[in-house]
mmCIF file of C-alpha atoms and ligand atoms in Angstrom:
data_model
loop_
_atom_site.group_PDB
_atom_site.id
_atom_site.type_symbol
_atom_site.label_atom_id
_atom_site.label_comp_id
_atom_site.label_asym_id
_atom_site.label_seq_id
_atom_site.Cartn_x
_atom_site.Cartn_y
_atom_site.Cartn_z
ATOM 1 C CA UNK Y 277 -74.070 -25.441 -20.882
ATOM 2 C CA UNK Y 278 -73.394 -26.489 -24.744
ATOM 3 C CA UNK Y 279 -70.378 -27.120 -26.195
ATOM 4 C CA UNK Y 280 -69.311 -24.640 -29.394
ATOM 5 C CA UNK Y 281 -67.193 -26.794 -30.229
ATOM 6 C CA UNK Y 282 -68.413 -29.106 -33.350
ATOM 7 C CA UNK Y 283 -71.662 -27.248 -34.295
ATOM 8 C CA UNK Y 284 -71.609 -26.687 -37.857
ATOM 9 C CA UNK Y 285 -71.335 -23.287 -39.243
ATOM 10 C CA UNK Y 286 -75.221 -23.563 -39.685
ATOM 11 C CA UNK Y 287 -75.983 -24.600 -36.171
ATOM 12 C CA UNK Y 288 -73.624 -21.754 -34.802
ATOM 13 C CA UNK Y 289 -75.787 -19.744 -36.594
ATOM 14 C CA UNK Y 290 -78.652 -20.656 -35.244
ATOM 15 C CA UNK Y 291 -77.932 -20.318 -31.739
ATOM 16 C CA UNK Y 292 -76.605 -16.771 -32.001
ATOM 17 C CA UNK Y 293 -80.188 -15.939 -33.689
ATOM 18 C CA UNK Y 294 -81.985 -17.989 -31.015
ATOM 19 C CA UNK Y 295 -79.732 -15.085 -28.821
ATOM 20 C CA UNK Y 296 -81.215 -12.158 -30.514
ATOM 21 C CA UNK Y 297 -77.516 -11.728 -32.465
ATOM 22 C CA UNK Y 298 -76.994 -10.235 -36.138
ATOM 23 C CA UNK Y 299 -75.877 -12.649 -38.328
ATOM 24 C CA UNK Y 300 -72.436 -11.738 -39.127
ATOM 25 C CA UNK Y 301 -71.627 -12.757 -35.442
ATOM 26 C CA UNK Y 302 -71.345 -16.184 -36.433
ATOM 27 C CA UNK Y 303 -68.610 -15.833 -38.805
ATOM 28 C CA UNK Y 304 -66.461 -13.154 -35.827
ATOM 29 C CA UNK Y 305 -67.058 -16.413 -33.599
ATOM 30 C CA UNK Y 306 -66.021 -18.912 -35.597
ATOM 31 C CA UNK Y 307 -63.099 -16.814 -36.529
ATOM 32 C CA UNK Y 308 -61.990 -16.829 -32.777
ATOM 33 C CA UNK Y 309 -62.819 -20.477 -32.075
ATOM 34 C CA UNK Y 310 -61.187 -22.085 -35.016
ATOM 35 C CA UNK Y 311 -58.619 -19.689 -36.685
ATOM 36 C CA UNK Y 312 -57.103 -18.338 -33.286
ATOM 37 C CA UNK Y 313 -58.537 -21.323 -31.194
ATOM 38 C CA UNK Y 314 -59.409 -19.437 -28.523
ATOM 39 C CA UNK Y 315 -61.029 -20.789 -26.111
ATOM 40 C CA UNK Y 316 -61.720 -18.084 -23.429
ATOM 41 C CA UNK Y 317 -64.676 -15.783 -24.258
ATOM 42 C CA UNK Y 318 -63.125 -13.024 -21.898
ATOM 43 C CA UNK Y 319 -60.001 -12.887 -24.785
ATOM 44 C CA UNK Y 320 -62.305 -12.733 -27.752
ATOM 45 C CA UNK Y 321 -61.845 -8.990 -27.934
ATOM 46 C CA UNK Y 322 -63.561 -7.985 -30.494
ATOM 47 C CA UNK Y 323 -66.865 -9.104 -29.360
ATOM 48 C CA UNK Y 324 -69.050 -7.004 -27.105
ATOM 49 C CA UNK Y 325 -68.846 -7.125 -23.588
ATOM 50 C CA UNK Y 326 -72.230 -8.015 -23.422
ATOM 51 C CA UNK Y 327 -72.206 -10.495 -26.416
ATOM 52 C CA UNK Y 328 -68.791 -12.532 -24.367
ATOM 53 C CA UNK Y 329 -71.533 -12.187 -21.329
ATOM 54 C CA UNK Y 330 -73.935 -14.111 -22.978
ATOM 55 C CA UNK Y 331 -72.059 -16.688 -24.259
ATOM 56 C CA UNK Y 332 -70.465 -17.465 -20.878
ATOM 57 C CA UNK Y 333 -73.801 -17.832 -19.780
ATOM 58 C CA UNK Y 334 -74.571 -20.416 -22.288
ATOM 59 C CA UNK Y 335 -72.072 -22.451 -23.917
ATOM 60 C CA UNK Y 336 -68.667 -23.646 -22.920
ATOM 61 C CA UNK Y 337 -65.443 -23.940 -25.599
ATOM 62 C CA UNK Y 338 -63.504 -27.187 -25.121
ATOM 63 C CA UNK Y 339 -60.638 -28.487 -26.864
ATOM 64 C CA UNK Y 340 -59.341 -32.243 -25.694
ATOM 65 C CA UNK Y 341 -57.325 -32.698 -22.593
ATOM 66 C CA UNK Y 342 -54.041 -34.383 -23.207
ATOM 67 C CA UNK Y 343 -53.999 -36.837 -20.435
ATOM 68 C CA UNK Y 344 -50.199 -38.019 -21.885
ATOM 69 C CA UNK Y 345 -47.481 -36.458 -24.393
ATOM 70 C CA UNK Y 346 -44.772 -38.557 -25.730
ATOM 71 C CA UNK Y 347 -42.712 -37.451 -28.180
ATOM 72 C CA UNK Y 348 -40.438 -40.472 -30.178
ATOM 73 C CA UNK Y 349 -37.114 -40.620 -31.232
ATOM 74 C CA UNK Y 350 -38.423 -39.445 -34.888
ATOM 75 C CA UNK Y 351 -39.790 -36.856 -33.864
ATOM 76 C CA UNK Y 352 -43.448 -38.114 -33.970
ATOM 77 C CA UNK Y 353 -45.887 -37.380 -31.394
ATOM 78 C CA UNK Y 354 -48.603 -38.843 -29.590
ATOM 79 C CA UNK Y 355 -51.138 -37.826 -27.174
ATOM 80 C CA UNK Y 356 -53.865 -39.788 -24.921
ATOM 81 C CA UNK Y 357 -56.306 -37.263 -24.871
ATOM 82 C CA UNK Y 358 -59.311 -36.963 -22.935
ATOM 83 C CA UNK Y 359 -63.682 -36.012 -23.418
ATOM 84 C CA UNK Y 360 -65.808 -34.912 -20.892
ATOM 85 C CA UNK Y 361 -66.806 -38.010 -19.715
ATOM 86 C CA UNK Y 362 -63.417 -39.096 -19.232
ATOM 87 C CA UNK Y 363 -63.033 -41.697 -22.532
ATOM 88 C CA UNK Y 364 -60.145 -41.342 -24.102
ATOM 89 C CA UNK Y 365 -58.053 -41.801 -27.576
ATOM 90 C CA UNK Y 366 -55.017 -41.529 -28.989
ATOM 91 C CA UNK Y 367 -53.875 -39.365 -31.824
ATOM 92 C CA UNK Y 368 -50.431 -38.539 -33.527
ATOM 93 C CA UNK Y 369 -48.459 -35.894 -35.351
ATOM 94 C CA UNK Y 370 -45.921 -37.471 -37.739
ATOM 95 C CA UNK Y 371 -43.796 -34.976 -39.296
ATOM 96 C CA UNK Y 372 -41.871 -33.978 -42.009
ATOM 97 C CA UNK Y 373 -38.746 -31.440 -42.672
ATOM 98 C CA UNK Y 374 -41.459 -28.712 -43.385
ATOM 99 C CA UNK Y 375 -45.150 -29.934 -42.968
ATOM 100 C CA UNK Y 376 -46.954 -32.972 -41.349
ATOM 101 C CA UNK Y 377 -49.761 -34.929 -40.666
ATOM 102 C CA UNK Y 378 -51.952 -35.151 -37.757
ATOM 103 C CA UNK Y 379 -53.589 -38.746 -37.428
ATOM 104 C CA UNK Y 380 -57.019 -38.364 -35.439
ATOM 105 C CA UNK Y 381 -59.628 -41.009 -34.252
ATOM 106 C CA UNK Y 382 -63.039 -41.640 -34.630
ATOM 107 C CA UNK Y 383 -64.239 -44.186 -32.507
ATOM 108 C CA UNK Y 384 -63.191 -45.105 -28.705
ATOM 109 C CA UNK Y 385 -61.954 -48.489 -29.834
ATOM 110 C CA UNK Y 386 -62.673 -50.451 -32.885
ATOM 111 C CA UNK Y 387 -65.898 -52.966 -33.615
ATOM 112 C CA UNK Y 388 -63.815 -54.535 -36.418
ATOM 113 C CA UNK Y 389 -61.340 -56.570 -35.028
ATOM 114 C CA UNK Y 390 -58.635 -56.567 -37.363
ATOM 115 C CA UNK Y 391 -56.367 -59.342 -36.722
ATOM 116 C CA UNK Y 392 -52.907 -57.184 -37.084
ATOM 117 C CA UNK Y 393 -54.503 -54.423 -36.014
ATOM 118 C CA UNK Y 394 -53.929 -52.983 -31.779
ATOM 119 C CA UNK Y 395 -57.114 -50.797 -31.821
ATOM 120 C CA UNK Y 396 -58.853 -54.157 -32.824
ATOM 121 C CA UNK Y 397 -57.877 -55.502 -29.471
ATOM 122 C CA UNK Y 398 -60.048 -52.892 -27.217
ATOM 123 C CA UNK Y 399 -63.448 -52.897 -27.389
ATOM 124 C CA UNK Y 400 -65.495 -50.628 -28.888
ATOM 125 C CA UNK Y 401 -67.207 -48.044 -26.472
ATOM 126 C CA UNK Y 402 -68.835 -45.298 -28.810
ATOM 127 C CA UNK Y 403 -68.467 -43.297 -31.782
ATOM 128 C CA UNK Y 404 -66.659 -39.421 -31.189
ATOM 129 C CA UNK Y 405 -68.827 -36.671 -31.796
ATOM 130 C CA UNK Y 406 -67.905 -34.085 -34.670
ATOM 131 C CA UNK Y 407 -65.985 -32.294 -32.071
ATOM 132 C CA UNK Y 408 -64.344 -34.952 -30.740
ATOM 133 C CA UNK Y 409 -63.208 -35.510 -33.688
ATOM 134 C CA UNK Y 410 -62.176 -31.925 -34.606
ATOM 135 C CA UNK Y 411 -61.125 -31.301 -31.088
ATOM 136 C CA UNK Y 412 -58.174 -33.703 -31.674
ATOM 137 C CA UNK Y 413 -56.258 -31.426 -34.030
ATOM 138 C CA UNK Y 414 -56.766 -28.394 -32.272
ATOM 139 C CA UNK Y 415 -55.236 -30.027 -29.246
ATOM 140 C CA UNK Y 416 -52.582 -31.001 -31.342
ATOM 141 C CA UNK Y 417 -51.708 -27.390 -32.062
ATOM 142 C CA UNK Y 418 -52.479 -26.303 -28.788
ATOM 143 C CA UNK Y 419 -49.232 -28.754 -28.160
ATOM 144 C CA UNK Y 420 -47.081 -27.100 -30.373
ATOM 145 C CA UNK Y 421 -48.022 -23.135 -30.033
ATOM 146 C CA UNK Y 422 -49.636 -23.566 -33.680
ATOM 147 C CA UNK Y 423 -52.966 -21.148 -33.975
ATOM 148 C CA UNK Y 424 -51.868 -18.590 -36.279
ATOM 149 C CA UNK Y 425 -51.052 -15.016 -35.439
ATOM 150 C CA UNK Y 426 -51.039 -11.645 -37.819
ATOM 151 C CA UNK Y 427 -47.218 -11.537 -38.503
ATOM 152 C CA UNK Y 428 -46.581 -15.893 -37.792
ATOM 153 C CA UNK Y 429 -49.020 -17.856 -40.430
ATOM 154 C CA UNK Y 430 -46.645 -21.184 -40.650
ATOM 155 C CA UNK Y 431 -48.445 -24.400 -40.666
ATOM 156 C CA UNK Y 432 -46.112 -27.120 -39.658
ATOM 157 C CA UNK Y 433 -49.260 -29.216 -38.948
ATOM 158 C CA UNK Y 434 -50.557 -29.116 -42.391
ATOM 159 C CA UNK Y 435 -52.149 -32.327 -43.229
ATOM 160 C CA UNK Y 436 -55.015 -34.978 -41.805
ATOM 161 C CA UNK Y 437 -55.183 -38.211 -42.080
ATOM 162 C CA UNK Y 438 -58.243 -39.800 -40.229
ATOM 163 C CA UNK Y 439 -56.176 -43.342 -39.800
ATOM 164 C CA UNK Y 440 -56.715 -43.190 -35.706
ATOM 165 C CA UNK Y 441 -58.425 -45.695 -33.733
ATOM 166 C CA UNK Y 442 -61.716 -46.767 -35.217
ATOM 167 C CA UNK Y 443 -63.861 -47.216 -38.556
ATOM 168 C CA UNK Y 444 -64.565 -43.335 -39.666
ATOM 169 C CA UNK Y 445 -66.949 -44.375 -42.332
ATOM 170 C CA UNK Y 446 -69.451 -46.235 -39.120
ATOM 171 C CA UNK Y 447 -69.283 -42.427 -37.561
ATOM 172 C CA UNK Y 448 -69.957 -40.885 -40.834
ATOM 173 C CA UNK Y 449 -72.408 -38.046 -39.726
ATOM 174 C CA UNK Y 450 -69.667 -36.943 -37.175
ATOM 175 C CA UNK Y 451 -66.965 -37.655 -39.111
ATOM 176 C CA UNK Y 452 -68.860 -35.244 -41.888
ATOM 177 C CA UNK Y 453 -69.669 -32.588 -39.298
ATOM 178 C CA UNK Y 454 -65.441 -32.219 -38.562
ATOM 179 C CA UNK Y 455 -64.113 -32.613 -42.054
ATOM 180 C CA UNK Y 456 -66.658 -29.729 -43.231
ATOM 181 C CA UNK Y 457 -65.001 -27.606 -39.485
ATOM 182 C CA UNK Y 458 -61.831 -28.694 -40.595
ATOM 183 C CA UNK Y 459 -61.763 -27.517 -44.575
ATOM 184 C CA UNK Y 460 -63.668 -23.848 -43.703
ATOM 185 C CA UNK Y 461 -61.908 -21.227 -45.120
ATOM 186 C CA UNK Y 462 -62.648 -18.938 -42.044
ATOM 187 C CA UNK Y 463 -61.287 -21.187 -39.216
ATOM 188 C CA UNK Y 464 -58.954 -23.857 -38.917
ATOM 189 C CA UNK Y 465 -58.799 -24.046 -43.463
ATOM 190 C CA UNK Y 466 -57.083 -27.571 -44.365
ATOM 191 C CA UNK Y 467 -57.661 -28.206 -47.578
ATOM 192 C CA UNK Y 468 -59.732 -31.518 -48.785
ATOM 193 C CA UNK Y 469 -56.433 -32.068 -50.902
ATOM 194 C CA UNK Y 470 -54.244 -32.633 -47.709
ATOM 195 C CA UNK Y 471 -57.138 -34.911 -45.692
ATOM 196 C CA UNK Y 472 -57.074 -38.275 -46.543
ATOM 197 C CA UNK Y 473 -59.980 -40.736 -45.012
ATOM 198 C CA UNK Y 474 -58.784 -44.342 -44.600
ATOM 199 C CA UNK Y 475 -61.571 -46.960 -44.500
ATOM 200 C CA UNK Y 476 -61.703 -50.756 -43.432
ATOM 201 C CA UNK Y 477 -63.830 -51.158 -46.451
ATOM 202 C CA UNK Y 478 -67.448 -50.195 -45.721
ATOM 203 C CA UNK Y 479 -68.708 -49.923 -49.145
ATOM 204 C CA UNK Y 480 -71.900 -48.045 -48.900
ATOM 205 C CA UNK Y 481 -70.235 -44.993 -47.979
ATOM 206 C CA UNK Y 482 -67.015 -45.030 -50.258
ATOM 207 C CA UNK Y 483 -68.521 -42.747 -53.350
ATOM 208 C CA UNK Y 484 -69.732 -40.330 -51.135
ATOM 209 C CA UNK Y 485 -66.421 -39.263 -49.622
ATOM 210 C CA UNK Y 486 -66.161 -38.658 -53.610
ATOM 211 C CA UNK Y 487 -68.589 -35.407 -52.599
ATOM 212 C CA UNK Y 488 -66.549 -34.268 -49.711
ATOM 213 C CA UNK Y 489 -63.486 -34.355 -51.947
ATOM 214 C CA UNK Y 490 -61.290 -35.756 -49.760
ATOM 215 C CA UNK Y 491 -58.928 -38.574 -50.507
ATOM 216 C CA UNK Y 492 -59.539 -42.311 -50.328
ATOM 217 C CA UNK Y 493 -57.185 -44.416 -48.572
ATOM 218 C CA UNK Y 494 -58.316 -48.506 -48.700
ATOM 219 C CA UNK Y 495 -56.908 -50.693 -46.033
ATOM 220 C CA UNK Y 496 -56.784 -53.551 -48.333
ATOM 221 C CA UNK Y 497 -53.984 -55.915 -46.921
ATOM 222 C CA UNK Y 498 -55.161 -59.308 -48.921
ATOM 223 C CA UNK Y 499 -56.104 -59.459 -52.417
ATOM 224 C CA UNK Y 500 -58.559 -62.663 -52.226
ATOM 225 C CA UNK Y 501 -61.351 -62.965 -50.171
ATOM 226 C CA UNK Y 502 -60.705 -66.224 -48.151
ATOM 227 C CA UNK Y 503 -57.420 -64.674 -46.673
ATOM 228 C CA UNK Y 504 -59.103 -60.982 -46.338
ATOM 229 C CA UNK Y 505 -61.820 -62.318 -44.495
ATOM 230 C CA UNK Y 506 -59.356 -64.227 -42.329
ATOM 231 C CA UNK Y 507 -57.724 -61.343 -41.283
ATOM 232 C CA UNK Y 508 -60.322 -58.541 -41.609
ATOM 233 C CA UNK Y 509 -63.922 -59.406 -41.087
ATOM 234 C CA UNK Y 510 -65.524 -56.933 -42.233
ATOM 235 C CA UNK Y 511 -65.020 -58.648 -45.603
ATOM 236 C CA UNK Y 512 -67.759 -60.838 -45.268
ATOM 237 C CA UNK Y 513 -70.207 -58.425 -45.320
ATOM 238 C CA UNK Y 514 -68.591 -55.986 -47.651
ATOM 239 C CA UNK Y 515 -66.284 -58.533 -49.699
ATOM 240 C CA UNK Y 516 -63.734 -57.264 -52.563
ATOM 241 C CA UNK Y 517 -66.169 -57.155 -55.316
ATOM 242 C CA UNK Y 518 -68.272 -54.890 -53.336
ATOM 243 C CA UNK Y 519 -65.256 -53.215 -52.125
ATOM 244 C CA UNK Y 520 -63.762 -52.820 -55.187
ATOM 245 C CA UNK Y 521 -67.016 -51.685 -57.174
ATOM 246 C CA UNK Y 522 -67.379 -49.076 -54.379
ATOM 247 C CA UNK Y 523 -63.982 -48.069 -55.384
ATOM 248 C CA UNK Y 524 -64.657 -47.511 -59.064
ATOM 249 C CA UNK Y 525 -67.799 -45.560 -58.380
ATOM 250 C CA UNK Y 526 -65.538 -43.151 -55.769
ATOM 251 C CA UNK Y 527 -63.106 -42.719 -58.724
ATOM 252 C CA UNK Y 528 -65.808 -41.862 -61.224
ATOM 253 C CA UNK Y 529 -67.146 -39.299 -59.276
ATOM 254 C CA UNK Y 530 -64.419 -37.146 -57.794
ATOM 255 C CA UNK Y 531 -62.633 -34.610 -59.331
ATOM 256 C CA UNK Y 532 -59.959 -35.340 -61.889
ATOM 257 C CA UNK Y 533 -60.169 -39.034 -60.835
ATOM 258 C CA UNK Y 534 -58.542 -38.662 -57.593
ATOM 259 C CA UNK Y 535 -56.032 -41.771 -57.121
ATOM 260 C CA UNK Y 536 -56.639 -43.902 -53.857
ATOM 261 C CA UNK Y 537 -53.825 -45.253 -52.118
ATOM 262 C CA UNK Y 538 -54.039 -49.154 -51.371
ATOM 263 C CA UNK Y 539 -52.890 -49.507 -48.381
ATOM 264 C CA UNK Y 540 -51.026 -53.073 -47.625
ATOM 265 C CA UNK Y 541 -49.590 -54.540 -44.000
ATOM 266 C CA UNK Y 542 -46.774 -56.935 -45.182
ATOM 267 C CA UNK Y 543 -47.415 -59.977 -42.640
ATOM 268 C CA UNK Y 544 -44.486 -62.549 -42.792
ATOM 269 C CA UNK Y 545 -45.573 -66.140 -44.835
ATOM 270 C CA UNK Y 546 -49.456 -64.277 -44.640
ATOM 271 C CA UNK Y 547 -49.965 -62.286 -47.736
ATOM 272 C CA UNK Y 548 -46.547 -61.526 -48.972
ATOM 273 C CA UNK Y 549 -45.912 -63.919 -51.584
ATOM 274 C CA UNK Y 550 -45.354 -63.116 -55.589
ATOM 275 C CA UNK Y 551 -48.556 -65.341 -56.276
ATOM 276 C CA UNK Y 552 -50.231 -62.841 -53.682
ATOM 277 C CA UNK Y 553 -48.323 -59.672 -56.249
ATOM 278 C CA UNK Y 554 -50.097 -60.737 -59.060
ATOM 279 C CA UNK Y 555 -53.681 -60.987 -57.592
ATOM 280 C CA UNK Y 556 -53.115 -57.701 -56.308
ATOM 281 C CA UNK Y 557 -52.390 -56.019 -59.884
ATOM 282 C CA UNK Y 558 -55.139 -57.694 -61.408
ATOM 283 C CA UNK Y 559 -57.522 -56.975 -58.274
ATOM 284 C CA UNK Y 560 -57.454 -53.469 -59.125
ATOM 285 C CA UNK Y 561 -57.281 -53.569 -62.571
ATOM 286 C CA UNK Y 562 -59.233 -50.437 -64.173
ATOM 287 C CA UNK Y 563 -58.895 -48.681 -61.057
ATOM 288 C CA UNK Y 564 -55.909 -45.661 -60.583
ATOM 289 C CA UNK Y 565 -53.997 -46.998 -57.755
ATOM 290 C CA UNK Y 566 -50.788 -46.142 -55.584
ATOM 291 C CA UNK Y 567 -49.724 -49.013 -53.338
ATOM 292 C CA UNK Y 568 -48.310 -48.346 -49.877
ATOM 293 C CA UNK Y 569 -46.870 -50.993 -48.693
ATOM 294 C CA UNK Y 570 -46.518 -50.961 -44.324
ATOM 295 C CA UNK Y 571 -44.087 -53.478 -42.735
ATOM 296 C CA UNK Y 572 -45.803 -54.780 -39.788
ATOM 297 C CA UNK Y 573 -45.518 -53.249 -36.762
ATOM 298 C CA UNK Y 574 -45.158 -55.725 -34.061
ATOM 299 C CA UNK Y 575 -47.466 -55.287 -30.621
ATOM 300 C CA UNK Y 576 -47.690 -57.549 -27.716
ATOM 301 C CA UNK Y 577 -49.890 -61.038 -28.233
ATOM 302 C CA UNK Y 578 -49.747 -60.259 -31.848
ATOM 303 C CA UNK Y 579 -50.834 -62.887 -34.086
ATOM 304 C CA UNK Y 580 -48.450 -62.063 -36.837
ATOM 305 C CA UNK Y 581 -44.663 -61.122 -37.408
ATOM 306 C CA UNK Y 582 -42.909 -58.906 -39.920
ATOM 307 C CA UNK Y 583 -42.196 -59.893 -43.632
ATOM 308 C CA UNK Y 584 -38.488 -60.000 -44.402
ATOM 309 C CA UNK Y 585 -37.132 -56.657 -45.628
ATOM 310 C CA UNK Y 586 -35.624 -58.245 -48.980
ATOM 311 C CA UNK Y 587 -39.506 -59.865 -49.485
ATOM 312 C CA UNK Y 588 -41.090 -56.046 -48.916
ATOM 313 C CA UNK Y 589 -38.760 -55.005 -51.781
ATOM 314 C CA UNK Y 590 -39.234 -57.711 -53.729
ATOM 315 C CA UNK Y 591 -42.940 -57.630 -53.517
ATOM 316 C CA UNK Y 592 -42.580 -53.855 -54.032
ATOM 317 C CA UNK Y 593 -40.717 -54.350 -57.357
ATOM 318 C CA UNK Y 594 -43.227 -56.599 -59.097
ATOM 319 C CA UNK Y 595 -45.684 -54.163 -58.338
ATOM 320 C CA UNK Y 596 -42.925 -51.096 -59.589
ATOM 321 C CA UNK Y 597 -42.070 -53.545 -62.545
ATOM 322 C CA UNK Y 598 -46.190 -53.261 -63.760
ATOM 323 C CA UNK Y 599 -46.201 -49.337 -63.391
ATOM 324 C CA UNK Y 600 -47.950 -48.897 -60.210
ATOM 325 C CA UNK Y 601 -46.376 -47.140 -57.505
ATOM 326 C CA UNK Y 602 -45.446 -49.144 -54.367
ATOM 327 C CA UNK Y 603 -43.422 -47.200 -51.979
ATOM 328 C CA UNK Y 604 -42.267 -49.024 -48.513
ATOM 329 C CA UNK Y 605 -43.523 -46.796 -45.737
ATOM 330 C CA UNK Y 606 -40.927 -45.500 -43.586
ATOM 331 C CA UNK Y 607 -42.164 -46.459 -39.893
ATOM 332 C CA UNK Y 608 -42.533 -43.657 -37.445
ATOM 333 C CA UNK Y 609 -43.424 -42.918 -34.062
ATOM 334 C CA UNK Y 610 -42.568 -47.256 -33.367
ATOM 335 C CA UNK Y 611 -40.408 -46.909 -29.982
ATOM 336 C CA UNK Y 612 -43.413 -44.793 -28.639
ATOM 337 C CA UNK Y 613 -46.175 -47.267 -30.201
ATOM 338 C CA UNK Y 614 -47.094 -44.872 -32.260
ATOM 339 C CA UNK Y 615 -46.650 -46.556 -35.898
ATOM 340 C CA UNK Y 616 -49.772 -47.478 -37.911
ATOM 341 C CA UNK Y 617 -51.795 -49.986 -36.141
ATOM 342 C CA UNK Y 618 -50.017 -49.731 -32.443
ATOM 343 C CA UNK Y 619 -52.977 -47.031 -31.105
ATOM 344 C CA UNK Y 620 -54.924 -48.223 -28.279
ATOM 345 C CA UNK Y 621 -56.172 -46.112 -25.019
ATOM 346 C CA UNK Y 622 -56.857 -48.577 -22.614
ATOM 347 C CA UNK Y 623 -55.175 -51.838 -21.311
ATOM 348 C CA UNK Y 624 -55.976 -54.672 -19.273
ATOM 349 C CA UNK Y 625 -59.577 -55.330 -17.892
ATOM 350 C CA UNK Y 626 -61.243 -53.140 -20.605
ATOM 351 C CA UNK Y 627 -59.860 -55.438 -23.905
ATOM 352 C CA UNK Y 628 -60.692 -57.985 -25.652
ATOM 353 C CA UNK Y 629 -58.530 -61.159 -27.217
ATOM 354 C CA UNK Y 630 -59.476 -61.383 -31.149
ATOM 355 C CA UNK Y 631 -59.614 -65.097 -31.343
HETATM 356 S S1 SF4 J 810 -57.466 -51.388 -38.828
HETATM 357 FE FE1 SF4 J 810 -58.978 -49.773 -38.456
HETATM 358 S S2 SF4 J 810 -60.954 -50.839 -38.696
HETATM 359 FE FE2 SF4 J 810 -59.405 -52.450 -38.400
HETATM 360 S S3 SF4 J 810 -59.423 -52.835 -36.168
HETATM 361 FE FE3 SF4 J 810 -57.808 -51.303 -36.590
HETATM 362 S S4 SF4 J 810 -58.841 -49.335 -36.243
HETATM 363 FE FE4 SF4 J 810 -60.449 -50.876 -36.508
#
């Protein structure tokens, strides 16, 4: 049995040919499976009897199973969900008073060891398929009732941000596949203005998220190379030049010269300093640039602790005092370890210590 869910619109179509079926099947299908997310063929009405007959023969429709809910004091929620062959992630919905954003993974575990990072602590064990990856927001609506119906079209769970556990841009094929699912007009319909891709910094792929039109968020979090690569390896082989130049060639080809957020974990006596302010500014210098600056969200064995709220805002307004935006992100989801850089889906045995 194959799984419908994550074939691209193409490959959809090509197994309802291989099936003897018109063309125009595909889009009824997709229809069901990713604007109604419906995932029992006897319920997708308007198909033949003998067409729903067929595909039960063939192919199976599987959204995540959520193996635990917990929803924080906030308001933000986070599920361990569950594949077929039992690996699991974590994802989150973090809302607002009238739309949100659902945080989804692409790897089980992380190969790039960031130092502050939780998900840097578990091993990597593979990359998610494309609908792995997709399958992670439909379960999230699944959670909260959410799949549309003719006379109820709200969309509290309006936004993606693919911050989860793992590097997306080392799962890019997948991670291709389920943005393309994700943005199609006849299913689920997000659009590439409200999905924002965070990266590690793996260069070589930077300009093409450019072609996806998505936005570009840069987990930056040091602004020389000797303390970047201290704290996030994957600086050595992709170090800030590279990094940067990647950024500038993103910039020059999206649309309108879409901004990228810098994003910026303020670790206490680490990289918070105003000597560590200016390098930033002039680090991006030529580039268009919002800061976002993350107080540190503490985990157990962590190698770092928080900067001092009065050094956040001070660090924030030399950035302000130069133009660039530098909000402090309010944390979310902490009590349920649910704040950026707390996801992890396995303890104990299965980890590893980042020296
Ligand atoms: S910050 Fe991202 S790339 Fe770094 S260890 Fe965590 S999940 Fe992996």
């Amino acid at each position: 049995m194959k799984e419908l869910i994550g074939l691209s619109k193409e490959e959809l179509s090509a197994e309802l040919t291989a099936l003897g079926e018109k063309s125009f099947r595909t889009k009824q299908l997709w229809h069901w499976l990713y604007h109604k997310g419906e995932t029992d063929f006897d319920k997708m009405t308007s198909l033949s009897k003998e067409f729903r007959a067929r595909l039960k023969a063939c192919y199976t429709v599987t959204h995540p199973s959520i193996v635990t809910e917990q929803t924080s004091q906030d308001g933000t929620r986070k599920w361990l969900v569950s594949f077929a062959d039992g690996k699991q992630v974590e994802c989150v919905y973090i809302p607002e008073a009238d739309r949100g954003a659902v945080c989804i993974s692409t790897q089980v575990g992380c190969a790039q060891g960031c130092r502050f990072c939780h998900t840097g602590t578990q091993k990597m064990m593979r990359n998610l398929t494309a609908g792995e990856i997709v399958g992670q927001f439909m379960t999230a609506r699944d959670s909260y009732g959410e799949w549309p119906t003719p006379t109820d079209e709200t969309r509290y769970l309006s936004n993606i941000v693919v911050m989860g556990m793992g590097e997306p841009l080392y799962n890019f094929d997948n991670l291709k596949t389920a943005l393309k699912i994700l943005m199609d007009g006849d299913g689920i319909g997000i659009s590439k203005r409200k999905i924002t891709v965070s990266t590690a910094g793996m260069a070589d792929r930077i300009p093409e998220l450019a072609d996806l039109g998505v936005k570009l968020a840069v987990s930056l979090h040091a602004p020389n190379d000797t303390l970047r690569s201290q704290i996030m390896p994957i600086n050595r082989k992709y170090p800030l030049e590279k990094l940067m130049a990647a950024c500038r060639a993103y910039q020059e080809r999206s649309e309108r010269r879409q901004f990228i957020t810098m994003e910026y974990v303020m670790l206490k006596g680490v990289n918070d300093t105003p000597e560590h302010a200016r390098q930033l500014m002039s680090l991006v210098n030529g580039l268009e640039v919002k800061f976002n600056l993350i107080p540190f969200h503490y985990w157990d064995g962590a190698p770092f602790q928080p900067s001092d709220a009065d050094t956040i805002r001070r660090f924030a307004k030399m950035l302000e005092d130069k133009w660039f935006a530098a909000p402090i992100r309010r944390s979310r989801g902490e009590d349920i370890m649910a704040a950026c850089g707390q996801l992890k889906s396995l303890k104990g045995t299965d980890t590893f210590k980042v020296e």
